[in-house]
Amino acid sequence: MVRMAVPDRQKPRRYPGSTHDSYIFRHSGIHTRLLAGEFGEGYLLGDSAYEVRTYMMMPYLNPATPAERRYNSAHRATRNVVERTFGLLKSRLRCIHKSGGALQYSPDTTCRIVATCAILHNIATTRGIPVEISEPDSDEDYDHIPPLQRADRTSAAEGRQRRADITHNHFRCK
């Protein structure tokens, strides 16, 4: 009897096509670790596609007080630094820009590629090599964001309280 090798069918990708980053984040290992409190009292800054959580600080949608407006201003300024940094890296090292496709590697390999790009950028900056700034990416499509899973909804009230505490302790007039 002759056996023929049959190629394995390719597994379907878990996140085919365009999937919003908030959806991928909610299904990631880092999200699970944040929910478990593995990173202590730290938190991430998110945009309006995310919901406030104990580990994710969001801007106020309708700031009602001067403290909330100052909080939003600081939140926006901090996120802008991060977004400009990513834009600068994508302009200098086109391999991480979406115009060249996507990094279709494991998360570990992708992290190493991005870290290497940051190192190369720092070397180029030290040597005075200018960056050719490209057009900013278009706004992402937020129309189809999958609903939060029930388990994740439990920390929304705690997240709002943490944000209120931060606002009160750091952004109110003294």
mmCIF file of C-alpha atoms in Angstrom:
data_model
loop_
_atom_site.group_PDB
_atom_site.id
_atom_site.type_symbol
_atom_site.label_atom_id
_atom_site.label_comp_id
_atom_site.label_asym_id
_atom_site.label_seq_id
_atom_site.Cartn_x
_atom_site.Cartn_y
_atom_site.Cartn_z
ATOM 1 C CA MET A 1 0.000 0.000 0.000
ATOM 2 C CA VAL A 2 1.335 3.419 -0.951
ATOM 3 C CA ARG A 3 0.732 6.265 1.479
ATOM 4 C CA MET A 4 0.712 9.765 0.176
ATOM 5 C CA ALA A 5 1.634 12.620 2.400
ATOM 6 C CA VAL A 6 -1.311 14.942 2.664
ATOM 7 C CA PRO A 7 -0.349 18.481 3.574
ATOM 8 C CA ASP A 8 -1.891 19.759 6.772
ATOM 9 C CA ARG A 9 -4.660 22.198 6.204
ATOM 10 C CA GLN A 10 -3.681 25.645 7.218
ATOM 11 C CA LYS A 11 -5.279 26.646 10.481
ATOM 12 C CA PRO A 12 -7.564 29.613 10.077
ATOM 13 C CA ARG A 13 -6.052 32.753 11.495
ATOM 14 C CA ARG A 14 -7.467 33.797 14.811
ATOM 15 C CA TYR A 15 -7.742 37.447 13.729
ATOM 16 C CA PRO A 16 -8.131 37.462 9.938
ATOM 17 C CA GLY A 17 -8.306 40.723 8.039
ATOM 18 C CA SER A 18 -8.935 43.946 9.836
ATOM 19 C CA THR A 19 -9.610 43.383 13.512
ATOM 20 C CA HIS A 20 -9.629 46.275 15.937
ATOM 21 C CA ASP A 21 -6.799 46.377 18.446
ATOM 22 C CA SER A 22 -9.189 46.602 21.419
ATOM 23 C CA TYR A 23 -10.687 43.233 20.423
ATOM 24 C CA ILE A 24 -7.273 41.633 20.074
ATOM 25 C CA PHE A 25 -6.181 43.169 23.385
ATOM 26 C CA ARG A 26 -9.191 41.708 25.206
ATOM 27 C CA HIS A 27 -8.213 38.254 23.937
ATOM 28 C CA SER A 28 -4.511 38.566 24.681
ATOM 29 C CA GLY A 29 -2.293 37.118 27.354
ATOM 30 C CA ILE A 30 -1.341 40.585 28.573
ATOM 31 C CA HIS A 31 -5.025 41.340 29.196
ATOM 32 C CA THR A 32 -5.373 38.149 31.237
ATOM 33 C CA ARG A 33 -2.298 39.097 33.258
ATOM 34 C CA LEU A 34 -3.627 42.619 33.856
ATOM 35 C CA LEU A 35 -6.948 41.187 35.065
ATOM 36 C CA ALA A 36 -5.035 38.945 37.461
ATOM 37 C CA GLY A 37 -3.241 41.987 38.882
ATOM 38 C CA GLU A 38 0.182 40.715 37.842
ATOM 39 C CA PHE A 39 1.508 44.204 37.185
ATOM 40 C CA GLY A 40 0.530 45.832 40.468
ATOM 41 C CA GLU A 41 -0.979 49.291 40.521
ATOM 42 C CA GLY A 42 0.183 50.336 37.035
ATOM 43 C CA TYR A 43 -2.199 51.075 34.187
ATOM 44 C CA LEU A 44 -2.335 51.646 30.451
ATOM 45 C CA LEU A 45 -3.702 54.674 28.629
ATOM 46 C CA GLY A 46 -6.355 53.851 26.066
ATOM 47 C CA ASP A 47 -8.383 55.741 23.510
ATOM 48 C CA SER A 48 -12.147 55.909 23.191
ATOM 49 C CA ALA A 49 -12.342 52.433 21.636
ATOM 50 C CA TYR A 50 -11.563 50.948 25.045
ATOM 51 C CA GLU A 51 -13.487 51.145 28.302
ATOM 52 C CA VAL A 52 -12.063 52.373 31.573
ATOM 53 C CA ARG A 53 -10.835 49.563 33.819
ATOM 54 C CA THR A 54 -8.629 49.363 36.875
ATOM 55 C CA TYR A 55 -5.712 48.716 34.494
ATOM 56 C CA MET A 56 -6.865 50.967 31.588
ATOM 57 C CA MET A 57 -7.335 54.718 31.979
ATOM 58 C CA MET A 58 -9.521 56.483 29.467
ATOM 59 C CA PRO A 59 -10.282 60.143 28.903
ATOM 60 C CA TYR A 60 -13.573 61.498 30.229
ATOM 61 C CA LEU A 61 -16.073 61.638 27.366
ATOM 62 C CA ASN A 62 -17.754 64.774 28.765
ATOM 63 C CA PRO A 63 -15.423 66.347 31.311
ATOM 64 C CA ALA A 64 -17.528 68.328 33.764
ATOM 65 C CA THR A 65 -14.916 69.826 36.084
ATOM 66 C CA PRO A 66 -11.607 71.666 35.629
ATOM 67 C CA ALA A 67 -9.853 68.622 37.171
ATOM 68 C CA GLU A 68 -11.422 66.299 34.593
ATOM 69 C CA ARG A 69 -10.351 68.667 31.796
ATOM 70 C CA ARG A 70 -6.775 68.751 33.168
ATOM 71 C CA TYR A 71 -6.817 64.942 33.419
ATOM 72 C CA ASN A 72 -7.960 64.702 29.779
ATOM 73 C CA SER A 73 -5.277 67.171 28.714
ATOM 74 C CA ALA A 74 -2.536 65.160 30.449
ATOM 75 C CA HIS A 75 -3.954 61.896 29.077
ATOM 76 C CA ARG A 76 -4.026 63.303 25.523
ATOM 77 C CA ALA A 77 -0.505 64.758 25.795
ATOM 78 C CA THR A 78 0.908 61.460 27.033
ATOM 79 C CA ARG A 79 -0.840 59.408 24.341
ATOM 80 C CA ASN A 80 0.361 61.886 21.693
ATOM 81 C CA VAL A 81 3.979 61.228 22.683
ATOM 82 C CA VAL A 82 3.398 57.492 22.280
ATOM 83 C CA GLU A 83 1.583 57.896 18.927
ATOM 84 C CA ARG A 84 4.297 60.228 17.578
ATOM 85 C CA THR A 85 6.946 57.714 18.632
ATOM 86 C CA PHE A 86 5.196 54.910 16.747
ATOM 87 C CA GLY A 87 4.751 57.203 13.740
ATOM 88 C CA LEU A 88 8.432 58.115 13.788
ATOM 89 C CA LEU A 89 9.475 54.458 13.946
ATOM 90 C CA LYS A 90 7.085 53.533 11.111
ATOM 91 C CA SER A 91 8.420 56.404 8.995
ATOM 92 C CA ARG A 92 12.046 55.472 9.499
ATOM 93 C CA LEU A 93 11.645 51.682 9.324
ATOM 94 C CA ARG A 94 8.952 50.905 6.772
ATOM 95 C CA CYS A 95 8.982 47.194 7.609
ATOM 96 C CA ILE A 96 6.639 47.964 10.536
ATOM 97 C CA HIS A 97 4.346 50.274 8.567
ATOM 98 C CA LYS A 98 1.055 48.831 7.347
ATOM 99 C CA SER A 99 1.732 50.031 3.781
ATOM 100 C CA GLY A 100 4.192 47.157 3.501
ATOM 101 C CA GLY A 101 1.667 44.602 4.697
ATOM 102 C CA ALA A 102 1.654 43.338 8.232
ATOM 103 C CA LEU A 103 4.139 41.630 10.490
ATOM 104 C CA GLN A 104 2.809 38.128 10.136
ATOM 105 C CA TYR A 105 4.958 36.574 12.797
ATOM 106 C CA SER A 106 4.381 35.283 16.286
ATOM 107 C CA PRO A 107 3.877 37.962 18.952
ATOM 108 C CA ASP A 108 7.338 37.157 20.364
ATOM 109 C CA THR A 109 9.037 37.601 16.993
ATOM 110 C CA THR A 110 7.030 40.761 16.294
ATOM 111 C CA CYS A 111 8.122 42.228 19.655
ATOM 112 C CA ARG A 112 11.743 41.486 18.779
ATOM 113 C CA ILE A 113 11.361 43.143 15.376
ATOM 114 C CA VAL A 114 9.830 46.283 16.907
ATOM 115 C CA ALA A 115 12.515 46.405 19.638
ATOM 116 C CA THR A 116 15.212 46.046 16.970
ATOM 117 C CA CYS A 117 13.606 48.870 14.995
ATOM 118 C CA ALA A 118 13.740 51.074 18.118
ATOM 119 C CA ILE A 119 17.445 50.270 18.549
ATOM 120 C CA LEU A 120 18.160 51.024 14.877
ATOM 121 C CA HIS A 121 16.221 54.291 15.171
ATOM 122 C CA ASN A 122 18.305 55.299 18.203
ATOM 123 C CA ILE A 123 21.532 54.515 16.327
ATOM 124 C CA ALA A 124 20.341 56.530 13.323
ATOM 125 C CA THR A 125 19.358 59.447 15.573
ATOM 126 C CA THR A 126 22.767 59.369 17.320
ATOM 127 C CA ARG A 127 24.467 59.499 13.930
ATOM 128 C CA GLY A 128 22.289 62.385 12.747
ATOM 129 C CA ILE A 129 20.466 60.453 10.026
ATOM 130 C CA PRO A 130 17.226 62.341 9.312
ATOM 131 C CA VAL A 131 13.803 60.722 9.300
ATOM 132 C CA GLU A 132 11.673 61.017 6.197
ATOM 133 C CA ILE A 133 8.266 61.683 7.747
ATOM 134 C CA SER A 134 5.389 60.016 5.916
ATOM 135 C CA GLU A 135 1.719 60.869 5.996
ATOM 136 C CA PRO A 136 -0.015 59.821 9.215
ATOM 137 C CA ASP A 137 -2.123 56.677 9.128
ATOM 138 C CA SER A 138 -5.804 57.197 8.502
ATOM 139 C CA ASP A 139 -8.159 56.946 11.446
ATOM 140 C CA GLU A 140 -9.084 53.404 12.309
ATOM 141 C CA ASP A 141 -12.591 52.166 11.755
ATOM 142 C CA TYR A 142 -14.344 51.942 15.115
ATOM 143 C CA ASP A 143 -17.734 50.989 13.705
ATOM 144 C CA HIS A 144 -17.422 47.286 14.442
ATOM 145 C CA ILE A 145 -15.945 46.696 17.867
ATOM 146 C CA PRO A 146 -17.071 43.382 19.341
ATOM 147 C CA PRO A 147 -18.861 43.658 22.697
ATOM 148 C CA LEU A 148 -16.946 43.131 25.893
ATOM 149 C CA GLN A 149 -17.103 39.749 27.486
ATOM 150 C CA ARG A 150 -19.134 39.615 30.697
ATOM 151 C CA ALA A 151 -16.100 38.827 32.876
ATOM 152 C CA ASP A 152 -14.444 42.057 31.752
ATOM 153 C CA ARG A 153 -17.448 44.218 32.622
ATOM 154 C CA THR A 154 -16.995 43.577 36.342
ATOM 155 C CA SER A 155 -14.059 45.973 36.655
ATOM 156 C CA ALA A 156 -15.695 48.941 34.872
ATOM 157 C CA ALA A 157 -17.027 50.513 38.088
ATOM 158 C CA GLU A 158 -13.679 49.951 39.810
ATOM 159 C CA GLY A 159 -11.916 51.494 36.815
ATOM 160 C CA ARG A 160 -14.154 54.573 36.925
ATOM 161 C CA GLN A 161 -13.422 54.900 40.656
ATOM 162 C CA ARG A 162 -9.669 54.610 40.077
ATOM 163 C CA ARG A 163 -9.839 57.281 37.370
ATOM 164 C CA ALA A 164 -11.864 59.543 39.697
ATOM 165 C CA ASP A 165 -9.281 59.021 42.462
ATOM 166 C CA ILE A 166 -6.415 59.861 40.084
ATOM 167 C CA THR A 167 -8.275 62.949 38.884
ATOM 168 C CA HIS A 168 -9.033 64.082 42.438
ATOM 169 C CA ASN A 169 -5.533 63.411 43.790
ATOM 170 C CA HIS A 170 -3.473 64.767 40.893
ATOM 171 C CA PHE A 171 -5.534 67.194 38.815
ATOM 172 C CA ARG A 172 -7.728 69.198 41.196
ATOM 173 C CA CYS A 173 -6.878 72.758 42.152
ATOM 174 C CA LYS A 174 -5.055 72.900 45.458
#
